[in-house]
mmCIF file of C-alpha atoms in Angstrom:
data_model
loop_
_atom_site.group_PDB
_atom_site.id
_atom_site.type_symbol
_atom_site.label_atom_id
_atom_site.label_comp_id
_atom_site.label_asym_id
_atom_site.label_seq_id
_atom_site.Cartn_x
_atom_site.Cartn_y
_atom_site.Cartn_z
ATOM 1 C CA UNK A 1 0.000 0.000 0.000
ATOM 2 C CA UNK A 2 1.283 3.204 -0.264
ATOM 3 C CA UNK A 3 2.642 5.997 1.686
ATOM 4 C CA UNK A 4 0.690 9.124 2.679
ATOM 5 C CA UNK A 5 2.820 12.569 2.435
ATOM 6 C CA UNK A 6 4.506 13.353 6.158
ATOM 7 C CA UNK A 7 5.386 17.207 7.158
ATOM 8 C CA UNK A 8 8.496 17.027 4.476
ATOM 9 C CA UNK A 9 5.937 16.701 1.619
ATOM 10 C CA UNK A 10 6.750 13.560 0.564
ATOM 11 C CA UNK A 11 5.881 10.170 1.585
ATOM 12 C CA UNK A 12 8.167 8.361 3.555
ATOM 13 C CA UNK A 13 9.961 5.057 2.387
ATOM 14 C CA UNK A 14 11.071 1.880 3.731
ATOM 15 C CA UNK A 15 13.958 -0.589 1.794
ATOM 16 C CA UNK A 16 15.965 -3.149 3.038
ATOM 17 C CA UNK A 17 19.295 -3.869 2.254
ATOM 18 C CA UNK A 18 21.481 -7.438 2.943
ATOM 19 C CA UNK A 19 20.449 -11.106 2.297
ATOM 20 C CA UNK A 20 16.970 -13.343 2.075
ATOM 21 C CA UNK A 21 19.068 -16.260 2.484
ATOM 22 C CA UNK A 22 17.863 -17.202 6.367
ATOM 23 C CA UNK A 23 21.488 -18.665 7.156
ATOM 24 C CA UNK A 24 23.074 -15.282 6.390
ATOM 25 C CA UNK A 25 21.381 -13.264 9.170
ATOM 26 C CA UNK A 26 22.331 -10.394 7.398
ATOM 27 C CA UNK A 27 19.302 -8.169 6.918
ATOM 28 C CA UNK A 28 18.400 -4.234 7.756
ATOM 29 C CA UNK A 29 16.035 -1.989 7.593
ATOM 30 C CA UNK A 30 15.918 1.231 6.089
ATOM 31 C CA UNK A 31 13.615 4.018 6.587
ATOM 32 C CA UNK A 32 14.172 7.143 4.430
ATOM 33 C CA UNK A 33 12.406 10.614 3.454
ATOM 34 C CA UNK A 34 11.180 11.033 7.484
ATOM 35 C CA UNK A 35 10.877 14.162 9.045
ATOM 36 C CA UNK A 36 14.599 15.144 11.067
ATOM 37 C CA UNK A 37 15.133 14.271 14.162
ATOM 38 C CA UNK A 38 11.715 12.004 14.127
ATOM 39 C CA UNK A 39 11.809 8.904 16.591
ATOM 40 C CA UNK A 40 10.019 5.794 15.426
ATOM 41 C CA UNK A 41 10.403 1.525 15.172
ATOM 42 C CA UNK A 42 10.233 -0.894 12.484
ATOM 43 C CA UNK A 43 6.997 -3.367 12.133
ATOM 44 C CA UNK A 44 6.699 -6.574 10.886
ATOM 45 C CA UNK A 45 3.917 -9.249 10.254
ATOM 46 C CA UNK A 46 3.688 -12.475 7.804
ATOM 47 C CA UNK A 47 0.794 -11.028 6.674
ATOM 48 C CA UNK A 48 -0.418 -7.709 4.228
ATOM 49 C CA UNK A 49 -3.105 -5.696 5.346
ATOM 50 C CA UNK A 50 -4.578 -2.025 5.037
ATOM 51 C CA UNK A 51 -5.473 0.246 7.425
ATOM 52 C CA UNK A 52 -6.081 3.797 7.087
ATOM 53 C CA UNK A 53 -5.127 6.255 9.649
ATOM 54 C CA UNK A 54 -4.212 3.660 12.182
ATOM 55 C CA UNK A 55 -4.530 4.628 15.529
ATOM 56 C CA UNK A 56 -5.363 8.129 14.531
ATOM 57 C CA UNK A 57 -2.212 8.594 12.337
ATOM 58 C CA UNK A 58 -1.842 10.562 9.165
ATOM 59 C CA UNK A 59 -0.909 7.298 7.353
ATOM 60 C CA UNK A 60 -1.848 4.166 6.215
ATOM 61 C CA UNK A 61 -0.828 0.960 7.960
ATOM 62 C CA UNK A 62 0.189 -1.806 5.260
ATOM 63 C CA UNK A 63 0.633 -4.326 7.712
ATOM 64 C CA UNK A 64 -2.088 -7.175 9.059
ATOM 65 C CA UNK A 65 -2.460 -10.045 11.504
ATOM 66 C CA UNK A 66 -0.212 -9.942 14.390
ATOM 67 C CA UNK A 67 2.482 -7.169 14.108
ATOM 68 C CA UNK A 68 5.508 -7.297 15.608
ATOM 69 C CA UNK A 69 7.017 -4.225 16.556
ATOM 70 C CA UNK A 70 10.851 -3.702 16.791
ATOM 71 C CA UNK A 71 10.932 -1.563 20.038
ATOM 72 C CA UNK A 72 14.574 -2.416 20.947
ATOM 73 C CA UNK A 73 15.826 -1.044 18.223
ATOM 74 C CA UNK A 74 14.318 2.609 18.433
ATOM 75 C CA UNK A 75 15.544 5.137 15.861
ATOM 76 C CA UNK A 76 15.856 8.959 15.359
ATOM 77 C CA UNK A 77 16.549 10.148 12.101
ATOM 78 C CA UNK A 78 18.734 12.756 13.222
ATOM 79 C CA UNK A 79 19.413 15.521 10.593
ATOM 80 C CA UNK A 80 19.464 13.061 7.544
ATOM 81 C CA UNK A 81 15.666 11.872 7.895
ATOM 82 C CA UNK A 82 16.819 8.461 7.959
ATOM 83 C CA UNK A 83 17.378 5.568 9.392
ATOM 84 C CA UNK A 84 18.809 1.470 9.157
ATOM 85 C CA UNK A 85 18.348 -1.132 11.603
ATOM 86 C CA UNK A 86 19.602 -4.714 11.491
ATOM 87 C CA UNK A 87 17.852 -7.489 12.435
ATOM 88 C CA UNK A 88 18.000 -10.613 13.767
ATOM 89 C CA UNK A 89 16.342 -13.759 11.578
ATOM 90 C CA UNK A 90 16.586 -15.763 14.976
ATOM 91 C CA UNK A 91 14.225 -13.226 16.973
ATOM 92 C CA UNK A 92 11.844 -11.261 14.799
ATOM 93 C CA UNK A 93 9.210 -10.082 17.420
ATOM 94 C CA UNK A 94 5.621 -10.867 17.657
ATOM 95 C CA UNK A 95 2.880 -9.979 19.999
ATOM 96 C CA UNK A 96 3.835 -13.030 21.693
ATOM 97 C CA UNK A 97 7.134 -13.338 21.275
ATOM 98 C CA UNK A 98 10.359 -13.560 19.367
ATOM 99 C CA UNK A 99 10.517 -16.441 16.644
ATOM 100 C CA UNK A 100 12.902 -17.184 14.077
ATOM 101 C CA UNK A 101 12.369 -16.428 10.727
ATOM 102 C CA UNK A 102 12.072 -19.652 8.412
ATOM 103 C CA UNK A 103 13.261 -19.988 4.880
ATOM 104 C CA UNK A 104 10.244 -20.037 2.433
ATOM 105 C CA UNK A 105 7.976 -17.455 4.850
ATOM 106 C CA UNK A 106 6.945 -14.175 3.584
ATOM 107 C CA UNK A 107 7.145 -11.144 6.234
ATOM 108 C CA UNK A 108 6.238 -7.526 5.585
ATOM 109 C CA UNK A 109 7.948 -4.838 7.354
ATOM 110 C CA UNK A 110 6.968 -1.136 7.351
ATOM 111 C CA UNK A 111 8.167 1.883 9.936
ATOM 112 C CA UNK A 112 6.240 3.837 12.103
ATOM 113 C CA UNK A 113 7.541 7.480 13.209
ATOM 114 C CA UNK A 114 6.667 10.614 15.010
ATOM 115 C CA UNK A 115 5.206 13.169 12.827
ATOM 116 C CA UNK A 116 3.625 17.053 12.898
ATOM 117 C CA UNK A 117 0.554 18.199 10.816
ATOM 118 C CA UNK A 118 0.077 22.034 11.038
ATOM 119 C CA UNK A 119 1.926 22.248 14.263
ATOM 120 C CA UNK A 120 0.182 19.750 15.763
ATOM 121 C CA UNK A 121 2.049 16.050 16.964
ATOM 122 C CA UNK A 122 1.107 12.832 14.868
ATOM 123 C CA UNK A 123 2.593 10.246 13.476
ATOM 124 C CA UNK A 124 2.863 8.742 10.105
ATOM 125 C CA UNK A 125 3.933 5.317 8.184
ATOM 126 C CA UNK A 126 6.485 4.572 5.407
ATOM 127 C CA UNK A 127 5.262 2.506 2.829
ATOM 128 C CA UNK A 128 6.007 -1.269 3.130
ATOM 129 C CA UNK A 129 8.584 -3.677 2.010
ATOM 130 C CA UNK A 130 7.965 -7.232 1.586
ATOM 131 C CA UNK A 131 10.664 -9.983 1.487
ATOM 132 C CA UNK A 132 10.687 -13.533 0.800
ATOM 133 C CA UNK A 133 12.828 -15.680 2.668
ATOM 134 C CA UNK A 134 14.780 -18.779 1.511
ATOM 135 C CA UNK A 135 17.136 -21.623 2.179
ATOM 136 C CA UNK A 136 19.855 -20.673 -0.393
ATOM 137 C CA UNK A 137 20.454 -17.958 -2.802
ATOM 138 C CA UNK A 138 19.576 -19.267 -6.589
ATOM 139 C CA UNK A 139 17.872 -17.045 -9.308
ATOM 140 C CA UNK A 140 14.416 -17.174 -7.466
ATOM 141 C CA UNK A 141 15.944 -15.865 -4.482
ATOM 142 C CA UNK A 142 17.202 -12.232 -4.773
ATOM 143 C CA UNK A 143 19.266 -10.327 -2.094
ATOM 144 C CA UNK A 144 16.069 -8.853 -0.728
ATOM 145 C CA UNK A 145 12.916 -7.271 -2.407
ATOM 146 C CA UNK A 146 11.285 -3.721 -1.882
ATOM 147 C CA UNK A 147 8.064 -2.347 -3.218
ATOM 148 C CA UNK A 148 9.011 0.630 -4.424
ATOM 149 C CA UNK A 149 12.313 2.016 -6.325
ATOM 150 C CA UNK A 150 13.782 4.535 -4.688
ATOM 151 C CA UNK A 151 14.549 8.002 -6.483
ATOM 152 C CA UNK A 152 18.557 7.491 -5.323
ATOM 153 C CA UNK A 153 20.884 5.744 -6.921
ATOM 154 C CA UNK A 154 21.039 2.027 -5.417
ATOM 155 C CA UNK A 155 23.219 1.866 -2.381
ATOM 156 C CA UNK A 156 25.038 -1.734 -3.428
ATOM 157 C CA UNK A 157 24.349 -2.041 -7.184
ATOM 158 C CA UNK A 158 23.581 -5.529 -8.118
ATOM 159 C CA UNK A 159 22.610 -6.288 -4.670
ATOM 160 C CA UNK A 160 19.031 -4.979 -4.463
ATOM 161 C CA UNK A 161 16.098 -6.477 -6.582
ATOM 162 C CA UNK A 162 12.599 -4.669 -6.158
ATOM 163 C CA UNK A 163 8.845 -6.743 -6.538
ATOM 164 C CA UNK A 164 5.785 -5.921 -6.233
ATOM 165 C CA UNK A 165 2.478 -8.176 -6.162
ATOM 166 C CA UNK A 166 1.839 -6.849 -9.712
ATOM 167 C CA UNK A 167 5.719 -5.814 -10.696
ATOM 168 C CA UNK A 168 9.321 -6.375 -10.545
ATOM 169 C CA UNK A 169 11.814 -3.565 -10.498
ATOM 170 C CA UNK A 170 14.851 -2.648 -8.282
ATOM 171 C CA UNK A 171 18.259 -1.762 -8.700
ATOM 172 C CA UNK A 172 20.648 -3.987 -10.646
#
């Protein structure tokens, strides 16, 4: 689902950069286009969803079923309205729990950050990023996946691969 615009005009985005191979454990987050200095977590769930305005944000949750939420690992964007968190595949979190990632699961992950709307606090949402986890790295298993291209050039060219349910695009 997408983004709705935060207070820098734009909506915010969410990538993720490192390996879908489960064995690597080598997977972060990226949030980009946030507000400066905004604090906020990563989400993640197995499962797509849409909710508008959740909890009485100014953006859209893309996330459904149980959500984990990566509260550990708060972030501030500091001055560069950004932010990149690894994870661990061993202990995603859940509303229940950690658990460890498996090869062959799908898990969505989307962040979550303080936001202002005519002066007044809210928050927002990035859009989300799904990725597809496996055993090994072959063709059908890219580095990671992202649903939407971002406008910069690609951080580790011929690393990233984009999808989309209806498209495929990246950086290669």
């Amino acid at each position: 689902c997408a983004a709705n615009a935060n207070s820098t005009t734009y909506p915010g985005s969410q990538t993720v950069v490192g390996s879908a191979v489960v064995a690597e454990n080598e997977l972060t987050l990226v949030a980009s286009r946030l507000p400066d200095s905004s604090f906020g977590y990563f989400l993640a769930s197995r499962t797509q969803g849409f909710v508008p305005n959740a909890g009485g944000s100014a953006g859209n949750l893309c996330l459904g079923g149980t959500v984990g939420r990566f509260t550990a690992q708060i972030f501030n964007t500091g001055m560069t309205g950004s932010a990149a968190v690894p994870v661990n595949l061993s202990a995603f979190p859940t509303p229940t729990g950690s658990v460890a990632v498996q090869p062959g699961e799908p898990w969505h992950f989307q962040a979550w950050h303080r936001d202002s709307s005519g002066g007044s606090p809210t928050s927002n949402f990035t859009d989300a990023v799904s990725v597809a986890f496996s055993l090994s790295r072959r063709v059908s298993a890219p580095r990671v996946s992202r649903q939407r291209r971002a406008t910069a050039a690609c951080p580790h060219p011929g690393g990233l691969r984009g999808t989309t349910p209806s498209a495929s695009r990246g950086c290669v």
